[in-house]
Short mmCIF file of C-alpha atoms and ligand atoms in Angstrom, two decimals:
data_model
loop_
_atom_site.label_atom_id
_atom_site.label_comp_id
_atom_site.label_asym_id
_atom_site.label_seq_id
_atom_site.Cartn_x
_atom_site.Cartn_y
_atom_site.Cartn_z
CA UNK A 1 -10.15 -3.57 -23.69
CA UNK A 2 -8.41 -0.34 -24.58
CA UNK A 3 -10.66 2.65 -25.09
CA UNK A 4 -9.64 3.33 -28.69
CA UNK A 5 -10.22 1.68 -32.04
CA UNK A 6 -9.16 -1.97 -32.13
CA UNK A 7 -6.75 -1.90 -29.20
CA UNK A 8 -4.59 0.82 -30.76
CA UNK A 9 -3.66 3.21 -27.97
CA UNK A 10 -4.44 6.83 -28.81
CA UNK A 11 -1.92 9.65 -28.74
CA UNK A 12 -0.54 10.04 -25.23
CA UNK A 13 -0.18 13.19 -23.22
CA UNK A 14 3.55 13.64 -22.76
CA UNK A 15 4.84 15.19 -19.52
CA UNK A 16 8.59 15.23 -18.85
CA UNK A 17 8.96 12.18 -21.11
CA UNK A 18 6.26 10.23 -19.23
CA UNK A 19 3.62 9.03 -21.73
CA UNK A 20 0.14 9.21 -20.18
CA UNK A 21 -2.73 7.38 -21.90
CA UNK A 22 -5.91 8.79 -20.40
CA UNK A 23 -8.79 6.34 -19.98
CA UNK A 24 -6.89 3.53 -21.69
CA UNK A 25 -8.97 0.95 -19.82
CA UNK A 26 -12.73 1.27 -20.14
CA UNK A 27 -14.72 0.63 -16.91
CA UNK A 28 -15.40 -3.03 -17.81
CA UNK A 29 -11.70 -3.66 -18.36
CA UNK A 30 -10.88 -1.90 -15.06
CA UNK A 31 -13.29 -4.22 -13.21
CA UNK A 32 -11.84 -7.32 -14.87
CA UNK A 33 -8.26 -6.37 -14.06
CA UNK A 34 -9.15 -5.37 -10.50
CA UNK A 35 -11.00 -8.69 -9.99
CA UNK A 36 -7.89 -10.59 -11.09
CA UNK A 37 -5.68 -8.47 -8.83
CA UNK A 38 -7.96 -9.08 -5.83
CA UNK A 39 -7.32 -12.80 -6.42
CA UNK A 40 -3.57 -12.13 -6.45
CA UNK A 41 -3.98 -10.31 -3.12
CA UNK A 42 -5.89 -13.29 -1.71
CA UNK A 43 -2.98 -15.61 -2.53
CA UNK A 44 -0.23 -13.12 -1.67
CA UNK A 45 -1.64 -10.70 0.94
CA UNK A 46 -0.68 -7.02 1.00
CA UNK A 47 2.09 -6.14 3.45
CA UNK A 48 3.73 -2.88 4.57
CA UNK A 49 7.40 -2.84 3.59
CA UNK A 50 10.03 -1.15 5.77
CA UNK A 51 12.38 1.29 4.08
CA UNK A 52 16.12 0.65 4.53
CA UNK A 53 15.94 3.61 6.96
CA UNK A 54 13.52 1.72 9.21
CA UNK A 55 10.29 3.56 8.32
CA UNK A 56 7.11 1.70 7.49
CA UNK A 57 5.82 2.66 4.04
CA UNK A 58 2.26 4.01 3.93
CA UNK A 59 1.56 2.13 0.70
CA UNK A 60 0.79 -1.58 1.13
CA UNK A 61 2.19 -3.93 -1.48
CA UNK A 62 2.36 -7.34 -2.99
CA UNK A 63 3.50 -8.72 -6.34
CA UNK A 64 2.74 -11.14 -9.12
CA UNK A 65 5.24 -12.72 -11.50
CA UNK A 66 8.58 -14.48 -11.15
CA UNK A 67 9.97 -11.63 -9.06
CA UNK A 68 8.44 -9.21 -6.61
CA UNK A 69 9.77 -5.93 -5.27
CA UNK A 70 10.72 -5.97 -1.61
CA UNK A 71 12.29 -3.65 0.91
CA UNK A 72 13.60 -3.98 4.45
CA UNK A 73 16.66 -2.94 6.48
CA UNK A 74 18.86 -4.71 3.91
CA UNK A 75 17.66 -2.46 1.08
CA UNK A 76 15.43 -2.39 -1.99
CA UNK A 77 15.50 -5.49 -4.19
CA UNK A 78 13.57 -8.12 -6.11
CA UNK A 79 12.89 -11.43 -4.39
CA UNK A 80 11.34 -14.65 -5.70
CA UNK A 81 8.81 -15.11 -2.91
CA UNK A 82 6.24 -13.40 -0.71
CA UNK A 83 7.30 -12.77 2.94
CA UNK A 84 5.12 -15.80 3.88
CA UNK A 85 7.56 -18.00 1.91
CA UNK A 86 5.32 -18.88 -1.04
CA UNK A 87 6.10 -18.00 -4.66
CA UNK A 88 4.36 -14.93 -6.06
CA UNK A 89 1.17 -15.71 -8.04
CA UNK A 90 1.39 -15.50 -11.85
CA UNK A 91 0.68 -12.19 -13.55
CA UNK A 92 -2.99 -12.39 -14.66
CA UNK A 93 -3.63 -12.61 -18.42
CA UNK A 94 -5.79 -9.46 -18.25
CA UNK A 95 -2.72 -7.56 -17.03
CA UNK A 96 -0.32 -9.13 -19.55
CA UNK A 97 -2.74 -8.07 -22.30
CA UNK A 98 -2.25 -4.41 -21.36
CA UNK A 99 1.54 -4.79 -21.61
CA UNK A 100 1.12 -6.47 -24.99
CA UNK A 101 -1.01 -3.60 -26.31
CA UNK A 102 1.34 -0.82 -25.21
CA UNK A 103 4.71 -2.56 -25.51
CA UNK A 104 4.30 -5.23 -28.21
CA UNK A 105 8.04 -5.33 -28.96
CA UNK A 106 9.23 -5.72 -25.37
CA UNK A 107 9.85 -9.07 -23.68
CA UNK A 108 7.22 -10.27 -21.21
CA UNK A 109 7.32 -8.48 -17.84
CA UNK A 110 8.76 -10.55 -14.99
CA UNK A 111 7.20 -8.50 -12.25
CA UNK A 112 3.89 -6.83 -11.51
CA UNK A 113 4.08 -4.75 -8.35
CA UNK A 114 0.68 -4.13 -6.76
CA UNK A 115 0.57 -0.93 -4.70
CA UNK A 116 -2.46 -0.24 -2.54
CA UNK A 117 -3.06 3.35 -1.38
CA UNK A 118 -5.58 3.75 1.42
CA UNK A 119 -6.57 7.16 2.76
CA UNK A 120 -3.44 9.19 3.58
CA UNK A 121 -1.01 6.89 1.74
CA UNK A 122 1.65 8.46 -0.45
CA UNK A 123 4.87 7.55 -2.19
CA UNK A 124 7.88 9.84 -2.00
CA UNK A 125 9.85 10.92 -5.06
CA UNK A 126 12.06 8.05 -6.21
CA UNK A 127 13.65 6.47 -9.27
CA UNK A 128 12.84 2.91 -10.38
CA UNK A 129 16.39 1.59 -10.42
CA UNK A 130 16.35 -1.82 -8.79
CA UNK A 131 16.07 -3.62 -12.12
CA UNK A 132 19.11 -5.10 -13.87
CA UNK A 133 18.12 -3.69 -17.25
CA UNK A 134 16.72 -0.23 -17.96
CA UNK A 135 16.20 -0.71 -21.70
CA UNK A 136 12.51 -1.48 -21.34
CA UNK A 137 9.84 0.87 -20.02
CA UNK A 138 7.93 0.48 -16.78
CA UNK A 139 4.18 0.38 -17.44
CA UNK A 140 1.82 1.71 -14.78
CA UNK A 141 -1.93 1.10 -14.53
CA UNK A 142 -4.13 3.17 -12.19
CA UNK A 143 -7.32 1.73 -10.68
CA UNK A 144 -9.67 3.35 -8.17
CA UNK A 145 -9.18 6.71 -6.49
CA UNK A 146 -7.48 9.63 -8.26
CA UNK A 147 -3.83 10.18 -7.41
CA UNK A 148 -1.61 13.23 -7.73
CA UNK A 149 1.42 11.97 -9.70
CA UNK A 150 4.59 14.05 -9.59
CA UNK A 151 7.15 13.72 -12.37
CA UNK A 152 10.66 15.11 -12.54
CA UNK A 153 13.91 14.45 -14.35
CA UNK A 154 16.94 12.41 -13.43
CA UNK A 155 18.17 14.95 -10.86
CA UNK A 156 16.86 14.56 -7.31
CA UNK A 157 16.02 18.22 -6.86
CA UNK A 158 15.06 19.18 -10.41
CA UNK A 159 11.87 20.81 -11.60
CA UNK A 160 8.73 18.66 -11.38
CA UNK A 161 5.24 18.65 -12.94
CA UNK A 162 2.15 17.01 -11.51
CA UNK A 163 -0.99 15.48 -12.93
CA UNK A 164 -4.03 13.76 -11.41
CA UNK A 165 -4.06 10.11 -12.55
CA UNK A 166 -7.52 8.56 -12.78
CA UNK A 167 -8.83 5.03 -12.82
CA UNK A 168 -8.07 3.45 -16.20
CA UNK A 169 -5.07 5.65 -17.00
CA UNK A 170 -1.90 3.95 -18.22
CA UNK A 171 1.54 5.57 -17.95
CA UNK A 172 4.55 4.36 -19.94
CA UNK A 173 7.79 5.32 -18.22
CA UNK A 174 10.51 4.74 -20.76
CA UNK A 175 13.25 6.39 -22.79
CA UNK A 176 14.54 9.54 -21.12
CA UNK A 177 11.95 9.13 -18.34
CA UNK A 178 12.95 5.56 -17.45
CA UNK A 179 15.21 6.78 -14.64
CA UNK A 180 13.27 9.95 -13.88
CA UNK A 181 12.09 10.76 -10.37
CA UNK A 182 8.37 10.29 -9.70
CA UNK A 183 6.01 9.81 -6.79
CA UNK A 184 2.46 10.09 -5.51
CA UNK A 185 1.79 13.14 -3.32
CA UNK A 186 -1.71 12.11 -2.26
CA UNK A 187 -4.88 10.36 -3.34
CA UNK A 188 -8.36 11.83 -3.51
CA UNK A 189 -10.07 9.45 -1.13
CA UNK A 190 -13.59 8.47 -2.20
CA UNK A 191 -13.22 9.73 -5.79
CA UNK A 192 -13.89 6.26 -7.24
CA UNK A 193 -16.06 3.34 -6.19
CA UNK A 194 -14.08 0.73 -8.16
CA UNK A 195 -12.05 -0.73 -5.29
CA UNK A 196 -14.20 -2.44 -2.63
CA UNK A 197 -13.69 -0.54 0.61
CA UNK A 198 -12.15 2.38 -1.30
CA UNK A 199 -8.61 3.39 -2.15
CA UNK A 200 -6.32 3.12 -5.14
CA UNK A 201 -4.53 0.18 -6.68
CA UNK A 202 -1.56 0.87 -8.93
CA UNK A 203 0.16 -1.82 -10.94
CA UNK A 204 3.69 -1.41 -12.25
CA UNK A 205 4.94 -3.96 -14.73
CA UNK A 206 8.64 -4.41 -15.33
CA UNK A 207 11.25 -6.40 -17.15
CA UNK A 208 13.75 -7.10 -14.34
CA UNK A 209 16.29 -9.64 -15.77
C1 SIN B 1 5.45 3.59 -8.31
O1 SIN B 1 6.18 4.48 -8.65
O2 SIN B 1 5.89 2.46 -7.99
C2 SIN B 1 3.96 3.77 -8.22
C3 SIN B 1 3.44 4.94 -8.97
C4 SIN B 1 1.94 5.04 -8.80
O3 SIN B 1 1.41 4.61 -7.77
O4 SIN B 1 1.28 5.58 -9.70
MN1 MN B 2 8.22 3.98 -9.15
#
């Protein structure tokens, strides 16, 4: 599954404490994971969350796991069901396997946020701080179109570095980077044919507690 000898992740590229594993998922693994995520989307359709400030996010989202990330006028939070009222689907085994390979000592993730970026979608600089426990990393998996990922420190207006994430890349956001600012400036529409109809799917797995 992982593009190195016997599932041992290779040495990551380290940027501002973010650990980036290039090409961690070979194309076959990317297709398997994407297929499982398309089934999640069938059961729990993508929706466009509202920010607490009343703006519709350009990224469409859904979740798998016990808890899913949600946002509306009342703020950012984790909720136990999809806006339709049904529980979130389980996190697919193919996705849990990735967590297991990169974070074998961490407890199982309780949430897998599925972000879909169509043409023109972006995600502003933010910290992942809606979880009750920051001791475990957030693990991100990129599928489909390339995305320009911006990484900073824990200060809102600090220095940032950017890198193009490609399909199959895994990023581990832990340690000093766990509460670091990050975001997606833009995607390179049409750079991958993995996602039917185009676009980028990003998964972020988290221990929420
Ligand atoms: C996120 O920060 O939730 C998503 C990051 C990404 O799309 O790579
Ligand atoms: Mn984030």
